[in-house]
Short mmCIF file of N, CA, C and O in Angstrom, two decimals:
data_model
loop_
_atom_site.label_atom_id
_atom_site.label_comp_id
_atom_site.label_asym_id
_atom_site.label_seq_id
_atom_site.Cartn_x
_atom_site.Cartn_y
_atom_site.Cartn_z
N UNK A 1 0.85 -1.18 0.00
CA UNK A 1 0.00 0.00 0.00
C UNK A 1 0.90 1.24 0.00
O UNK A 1 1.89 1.08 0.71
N UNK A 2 0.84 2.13 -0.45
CA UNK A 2 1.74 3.58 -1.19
C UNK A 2 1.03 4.00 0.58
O UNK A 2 0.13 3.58 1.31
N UNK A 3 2.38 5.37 0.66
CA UNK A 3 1.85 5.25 1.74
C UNK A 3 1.74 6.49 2.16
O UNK A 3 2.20 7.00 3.18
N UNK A 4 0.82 7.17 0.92
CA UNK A 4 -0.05 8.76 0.91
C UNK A 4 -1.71 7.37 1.29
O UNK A 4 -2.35 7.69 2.29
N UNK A 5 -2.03 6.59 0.84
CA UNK A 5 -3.35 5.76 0.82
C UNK A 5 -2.94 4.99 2.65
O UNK A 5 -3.85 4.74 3.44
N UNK A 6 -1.88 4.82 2.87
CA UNK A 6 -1.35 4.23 4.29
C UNK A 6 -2.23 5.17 5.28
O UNK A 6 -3.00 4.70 6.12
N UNK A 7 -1.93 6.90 5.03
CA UNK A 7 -1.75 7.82 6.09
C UNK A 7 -3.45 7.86 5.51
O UNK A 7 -4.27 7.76 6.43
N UNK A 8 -3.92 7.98 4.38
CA UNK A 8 -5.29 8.63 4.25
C UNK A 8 -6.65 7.71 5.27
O UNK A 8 -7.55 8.10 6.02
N UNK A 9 -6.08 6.10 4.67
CA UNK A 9 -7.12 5.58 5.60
C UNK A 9 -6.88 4.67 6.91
O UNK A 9 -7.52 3.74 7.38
N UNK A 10 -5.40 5.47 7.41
CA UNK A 10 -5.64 5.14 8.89
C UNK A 10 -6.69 5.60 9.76
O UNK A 10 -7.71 5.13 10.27
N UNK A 11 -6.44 6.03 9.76
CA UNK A 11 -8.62 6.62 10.52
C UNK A 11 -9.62 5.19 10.38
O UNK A 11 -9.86 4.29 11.18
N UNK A 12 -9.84 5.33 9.68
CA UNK A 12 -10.71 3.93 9.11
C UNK A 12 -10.54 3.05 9.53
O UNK A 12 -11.30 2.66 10.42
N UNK A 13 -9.37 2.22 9.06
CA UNK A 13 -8.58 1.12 9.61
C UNK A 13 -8.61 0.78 11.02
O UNK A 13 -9.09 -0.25 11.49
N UNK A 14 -8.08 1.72 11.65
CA UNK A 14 -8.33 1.86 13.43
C UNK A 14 -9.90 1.80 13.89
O UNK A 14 -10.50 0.97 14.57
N UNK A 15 -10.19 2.63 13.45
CA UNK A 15 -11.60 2.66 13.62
C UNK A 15 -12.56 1.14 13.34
O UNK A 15 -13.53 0.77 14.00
N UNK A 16 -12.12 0.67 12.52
CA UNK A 16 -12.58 -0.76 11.98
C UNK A 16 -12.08 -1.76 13.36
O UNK A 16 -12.78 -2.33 14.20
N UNK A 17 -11.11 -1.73 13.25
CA UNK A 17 -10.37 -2.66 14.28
C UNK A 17 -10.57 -3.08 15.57
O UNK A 17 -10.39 -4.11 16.22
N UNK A 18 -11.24 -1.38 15.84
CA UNK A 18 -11.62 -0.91 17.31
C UNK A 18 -12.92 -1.77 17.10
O UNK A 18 -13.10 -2.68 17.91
N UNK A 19 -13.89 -1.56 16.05
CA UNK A 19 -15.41 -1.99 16.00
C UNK A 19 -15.60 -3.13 16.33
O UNK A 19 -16.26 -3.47 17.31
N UNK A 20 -14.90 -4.05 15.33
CA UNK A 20 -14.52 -5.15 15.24
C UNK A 20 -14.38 -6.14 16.58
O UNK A 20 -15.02 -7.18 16.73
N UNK A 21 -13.33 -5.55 17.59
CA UNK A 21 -12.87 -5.75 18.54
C UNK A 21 -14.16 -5.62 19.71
O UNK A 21 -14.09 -6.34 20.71
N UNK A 22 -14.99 -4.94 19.58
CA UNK A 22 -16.58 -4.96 20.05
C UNK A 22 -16.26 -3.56 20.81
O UNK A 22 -16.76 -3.37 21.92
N UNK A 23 -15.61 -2.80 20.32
CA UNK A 23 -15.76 -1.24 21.11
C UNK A 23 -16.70 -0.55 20.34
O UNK A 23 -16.64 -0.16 19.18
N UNK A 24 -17.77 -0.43 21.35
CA UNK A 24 -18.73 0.55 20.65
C UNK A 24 -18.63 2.13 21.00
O UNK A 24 -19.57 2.68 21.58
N UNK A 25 -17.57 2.79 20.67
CA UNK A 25 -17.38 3.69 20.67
C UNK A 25 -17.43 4.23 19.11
O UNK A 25 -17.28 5.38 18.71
N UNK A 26 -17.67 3.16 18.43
CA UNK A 26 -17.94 3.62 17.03
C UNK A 26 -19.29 2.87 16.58
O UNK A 26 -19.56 1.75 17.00
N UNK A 27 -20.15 3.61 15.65
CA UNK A 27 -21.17 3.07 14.72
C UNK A 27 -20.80 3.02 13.37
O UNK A 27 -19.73 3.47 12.96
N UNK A 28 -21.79 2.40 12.57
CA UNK A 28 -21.65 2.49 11.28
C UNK A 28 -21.32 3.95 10.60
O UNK A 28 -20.48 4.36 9.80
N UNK A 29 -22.38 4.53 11.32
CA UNK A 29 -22.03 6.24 10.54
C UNK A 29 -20.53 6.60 10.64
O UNK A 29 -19.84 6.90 9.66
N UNK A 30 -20.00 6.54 12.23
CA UNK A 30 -18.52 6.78 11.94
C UNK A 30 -17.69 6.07 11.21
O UNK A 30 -16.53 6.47 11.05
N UNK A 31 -18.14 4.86 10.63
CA UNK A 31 -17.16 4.19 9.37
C UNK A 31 -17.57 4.70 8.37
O UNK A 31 -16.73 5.01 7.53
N UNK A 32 -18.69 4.92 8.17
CA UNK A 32 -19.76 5.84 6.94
C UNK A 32 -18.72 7.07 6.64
O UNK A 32 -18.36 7.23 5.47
N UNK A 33 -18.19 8.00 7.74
CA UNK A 33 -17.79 9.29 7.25
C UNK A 33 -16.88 8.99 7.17
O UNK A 33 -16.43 9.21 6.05
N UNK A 34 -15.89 8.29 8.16
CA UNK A 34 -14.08 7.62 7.38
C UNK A 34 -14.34 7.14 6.40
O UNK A 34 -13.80 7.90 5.60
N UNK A 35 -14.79 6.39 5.87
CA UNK A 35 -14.30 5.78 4.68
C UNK A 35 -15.19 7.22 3.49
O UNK A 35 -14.55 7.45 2.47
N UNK A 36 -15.88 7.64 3.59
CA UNK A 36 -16.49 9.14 2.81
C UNK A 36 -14.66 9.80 2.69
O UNK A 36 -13.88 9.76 1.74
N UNK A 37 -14.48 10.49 4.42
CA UNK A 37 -13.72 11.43 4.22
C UNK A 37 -11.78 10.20 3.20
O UNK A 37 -11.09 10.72 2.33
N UNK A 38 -11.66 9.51 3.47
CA UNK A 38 -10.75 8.30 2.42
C UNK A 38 -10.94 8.74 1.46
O UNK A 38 -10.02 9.06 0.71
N UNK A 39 -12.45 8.93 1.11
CA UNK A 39 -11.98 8.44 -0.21
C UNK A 39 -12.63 10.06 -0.78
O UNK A 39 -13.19 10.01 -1.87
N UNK A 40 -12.58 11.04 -0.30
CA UNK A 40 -12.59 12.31 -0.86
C UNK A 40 -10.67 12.69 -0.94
O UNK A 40 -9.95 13.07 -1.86
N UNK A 41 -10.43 12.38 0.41
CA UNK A 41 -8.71 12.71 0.22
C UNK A 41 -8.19 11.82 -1.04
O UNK A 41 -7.47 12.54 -1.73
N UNK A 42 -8.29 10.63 -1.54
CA UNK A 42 -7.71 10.03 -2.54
C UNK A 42 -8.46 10.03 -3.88
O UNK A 42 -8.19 9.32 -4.85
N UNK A 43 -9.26 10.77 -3.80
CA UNK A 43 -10.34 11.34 -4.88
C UNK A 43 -9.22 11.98 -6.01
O UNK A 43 -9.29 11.69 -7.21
N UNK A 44 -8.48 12.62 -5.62
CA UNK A 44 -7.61 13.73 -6.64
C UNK A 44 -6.04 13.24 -6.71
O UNK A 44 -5.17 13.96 -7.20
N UNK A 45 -5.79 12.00 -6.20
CA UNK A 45 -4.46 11.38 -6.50
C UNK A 45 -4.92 10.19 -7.78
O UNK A 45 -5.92 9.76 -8.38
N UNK A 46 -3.37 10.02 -7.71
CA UNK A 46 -3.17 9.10 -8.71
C UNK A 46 -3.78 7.53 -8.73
O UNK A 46 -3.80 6.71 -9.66
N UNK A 47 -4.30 7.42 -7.22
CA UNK A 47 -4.35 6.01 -7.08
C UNK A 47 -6.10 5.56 -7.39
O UNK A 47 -7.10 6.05 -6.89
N UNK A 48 -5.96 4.37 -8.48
CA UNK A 48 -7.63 3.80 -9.17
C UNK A 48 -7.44 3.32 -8.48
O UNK A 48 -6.52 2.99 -7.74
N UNK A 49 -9.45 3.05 -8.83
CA UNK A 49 -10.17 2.04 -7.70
C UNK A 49 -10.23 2.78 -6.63
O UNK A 49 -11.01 3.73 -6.63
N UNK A 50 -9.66 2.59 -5.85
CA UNK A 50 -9.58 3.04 -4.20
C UNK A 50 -10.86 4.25 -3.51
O UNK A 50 -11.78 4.19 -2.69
N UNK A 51 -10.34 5.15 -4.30
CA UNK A 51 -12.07 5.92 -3.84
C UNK A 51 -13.22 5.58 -4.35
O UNK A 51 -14.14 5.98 -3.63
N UNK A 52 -13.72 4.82 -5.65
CA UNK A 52 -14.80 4.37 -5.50
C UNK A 52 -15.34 3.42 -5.03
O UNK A 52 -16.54 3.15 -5.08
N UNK A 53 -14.19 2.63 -4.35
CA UNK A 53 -14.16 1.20 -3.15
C UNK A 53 -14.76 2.24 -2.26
O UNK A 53 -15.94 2.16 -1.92
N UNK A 54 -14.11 3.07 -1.92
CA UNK A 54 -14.63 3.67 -0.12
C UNK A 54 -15.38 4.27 -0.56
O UNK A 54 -15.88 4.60 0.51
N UNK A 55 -16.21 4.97 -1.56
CA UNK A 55 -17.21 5.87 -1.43
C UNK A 55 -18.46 4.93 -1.50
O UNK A 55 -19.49 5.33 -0.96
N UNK A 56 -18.43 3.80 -2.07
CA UNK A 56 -19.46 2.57 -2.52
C UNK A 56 -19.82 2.45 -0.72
O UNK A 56 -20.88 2.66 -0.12
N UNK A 57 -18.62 2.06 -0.27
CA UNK A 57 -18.39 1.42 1.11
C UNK A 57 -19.33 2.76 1.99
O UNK A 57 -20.41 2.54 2.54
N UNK A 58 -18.66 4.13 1.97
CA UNK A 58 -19.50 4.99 2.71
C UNK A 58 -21.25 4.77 2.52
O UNK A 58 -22.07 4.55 3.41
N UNK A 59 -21.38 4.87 1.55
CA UNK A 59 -22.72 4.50 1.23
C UNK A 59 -23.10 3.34 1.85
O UNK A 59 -24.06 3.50 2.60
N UNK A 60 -22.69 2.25 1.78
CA UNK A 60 -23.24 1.07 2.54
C UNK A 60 -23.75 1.14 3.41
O UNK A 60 -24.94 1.14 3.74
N UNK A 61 -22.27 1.24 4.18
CA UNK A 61 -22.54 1.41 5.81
C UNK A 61 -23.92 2.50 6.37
O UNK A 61 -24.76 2.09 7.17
N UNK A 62 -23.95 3.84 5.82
CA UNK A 62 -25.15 4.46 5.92
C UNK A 62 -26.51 3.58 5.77
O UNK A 62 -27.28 3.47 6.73
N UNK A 63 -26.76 2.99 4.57
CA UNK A 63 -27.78 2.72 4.42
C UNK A 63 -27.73 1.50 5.49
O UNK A 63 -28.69 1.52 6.25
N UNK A 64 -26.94 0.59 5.67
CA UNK A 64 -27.03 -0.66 6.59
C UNK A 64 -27.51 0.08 7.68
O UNK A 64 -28.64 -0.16 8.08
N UNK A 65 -26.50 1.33 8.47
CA UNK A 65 -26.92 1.83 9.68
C UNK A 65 -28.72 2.00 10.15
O UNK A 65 -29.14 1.94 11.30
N UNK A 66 -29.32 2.16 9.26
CA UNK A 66 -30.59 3.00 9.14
C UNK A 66 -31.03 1.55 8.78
O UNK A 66 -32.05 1.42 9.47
N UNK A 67 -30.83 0.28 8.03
CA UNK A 67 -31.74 -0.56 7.53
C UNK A 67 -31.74 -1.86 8.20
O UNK A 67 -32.46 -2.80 7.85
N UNK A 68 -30.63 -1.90 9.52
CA UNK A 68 -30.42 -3.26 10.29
C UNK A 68 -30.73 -2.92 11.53
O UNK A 68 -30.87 -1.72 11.73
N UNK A 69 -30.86 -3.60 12.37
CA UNK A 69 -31.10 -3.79 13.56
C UNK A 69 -29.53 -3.64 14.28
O UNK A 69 -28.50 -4.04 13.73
N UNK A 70 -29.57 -3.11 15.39
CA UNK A 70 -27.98 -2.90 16.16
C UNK A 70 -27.17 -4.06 16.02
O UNK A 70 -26.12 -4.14 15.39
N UNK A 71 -27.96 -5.25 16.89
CA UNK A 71 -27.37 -6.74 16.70
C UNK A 71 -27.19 -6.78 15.21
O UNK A 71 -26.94 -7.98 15.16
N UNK A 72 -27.14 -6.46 14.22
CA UNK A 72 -26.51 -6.75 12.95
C UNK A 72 -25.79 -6.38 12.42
O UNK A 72 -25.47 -6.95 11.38
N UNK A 73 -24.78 -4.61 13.04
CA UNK A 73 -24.60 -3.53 12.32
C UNK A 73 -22.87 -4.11 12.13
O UNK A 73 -22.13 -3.76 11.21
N UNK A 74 -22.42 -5.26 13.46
CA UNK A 74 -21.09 -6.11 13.39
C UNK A 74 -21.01 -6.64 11.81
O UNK A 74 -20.45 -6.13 10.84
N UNK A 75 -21.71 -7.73 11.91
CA UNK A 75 -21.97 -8.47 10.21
C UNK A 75 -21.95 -7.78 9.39
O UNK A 75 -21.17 -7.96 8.46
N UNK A 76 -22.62 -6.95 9.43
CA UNK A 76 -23.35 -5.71 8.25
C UNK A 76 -21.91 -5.16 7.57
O UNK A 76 -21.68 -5.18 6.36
N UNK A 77 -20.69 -4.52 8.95
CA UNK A 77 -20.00 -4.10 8.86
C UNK A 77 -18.77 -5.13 8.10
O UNK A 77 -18.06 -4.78 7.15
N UNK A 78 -18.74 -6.00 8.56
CA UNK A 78 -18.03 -7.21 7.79
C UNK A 78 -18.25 -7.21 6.77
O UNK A 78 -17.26 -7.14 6.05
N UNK A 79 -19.41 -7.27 6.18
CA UNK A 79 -19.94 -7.90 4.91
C UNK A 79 -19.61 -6.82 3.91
O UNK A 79 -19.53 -7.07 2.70
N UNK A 80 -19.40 -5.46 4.46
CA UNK A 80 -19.14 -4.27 3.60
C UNK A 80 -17.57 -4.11 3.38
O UNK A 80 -16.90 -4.04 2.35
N UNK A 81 -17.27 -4.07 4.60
CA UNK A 81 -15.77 -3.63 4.75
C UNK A 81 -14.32 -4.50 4.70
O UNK A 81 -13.16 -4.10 4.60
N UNK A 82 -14.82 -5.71 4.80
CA UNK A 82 -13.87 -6.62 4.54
C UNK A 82 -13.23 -6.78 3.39
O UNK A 82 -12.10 -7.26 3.42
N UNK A 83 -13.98 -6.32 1.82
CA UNK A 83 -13.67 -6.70 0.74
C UNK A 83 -12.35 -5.73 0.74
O UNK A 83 -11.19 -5.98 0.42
N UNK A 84 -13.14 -4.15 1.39
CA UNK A 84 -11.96 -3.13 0.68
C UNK A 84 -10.80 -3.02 1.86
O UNK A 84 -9.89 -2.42 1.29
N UNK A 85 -10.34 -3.34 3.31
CA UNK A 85 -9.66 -3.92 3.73
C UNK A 85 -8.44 -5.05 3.19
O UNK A 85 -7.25 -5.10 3.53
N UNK A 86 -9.21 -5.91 2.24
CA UNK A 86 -8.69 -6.60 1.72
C UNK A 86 -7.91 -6.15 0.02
O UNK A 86 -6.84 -6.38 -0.54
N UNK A 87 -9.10 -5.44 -0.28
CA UNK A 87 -7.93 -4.48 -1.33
C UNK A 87 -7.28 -3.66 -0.71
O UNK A 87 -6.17 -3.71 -1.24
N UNK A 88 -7.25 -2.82 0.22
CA UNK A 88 -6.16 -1.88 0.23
C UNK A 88 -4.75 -2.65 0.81
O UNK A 88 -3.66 -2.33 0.34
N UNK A 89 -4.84 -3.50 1.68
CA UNK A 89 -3.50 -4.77 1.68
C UNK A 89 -3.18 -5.43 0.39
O UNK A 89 -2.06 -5.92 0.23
N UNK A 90 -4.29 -5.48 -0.74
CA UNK A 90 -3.15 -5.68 -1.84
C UNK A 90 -2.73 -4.59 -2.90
O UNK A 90 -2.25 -4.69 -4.03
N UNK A 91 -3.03 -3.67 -2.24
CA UNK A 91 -2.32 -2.55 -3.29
C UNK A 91 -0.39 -2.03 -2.33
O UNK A 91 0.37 -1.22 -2.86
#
């Protein structure tokens, strides 16, 4: 991972980790606006793909937030965020 995309979505990353880890000090919305504010900062670099992974992803998570039940918003969050997690370790 280049590591202007390293520094942009550490926020995220942590934030994921923390969720993950069952700290609810975060909701979906706050992965909603990290991965938004990601992928506005890498919006105007060189690097494809990557912001329309996280802007797809911002969107998700919003609509999941508002369309699941709390007990689901873990999964929900998996089911969204894992893919682009998994791309940004292979870039």
């Amino acid at each position: 991972m280049d590591e202007h995309v390293r520094r942009v979505t550490r926020p995220l990353l942590d934030a994921w980790n923390l969720f993950e880890a069952g700290d609810d000090s975060f909701t979906l919305l706050d992965l909603s606006r990290l991965a938004g504010q990601a992928a506005e900062a890498l919006d105007n670099s060189v690097v494809h793909g990557i912001p329309i992974v996280l802007d797809r992803a911002a969107g998700d998570l919003e609509y999941a937030y508002y369309s699941n039940e709390g007990e689901e918003h873990l999964r929900e969050a998996r089911r969204i965020l894992q893919p682009v997690v998994e791309s940004l370790a292979d870039d």
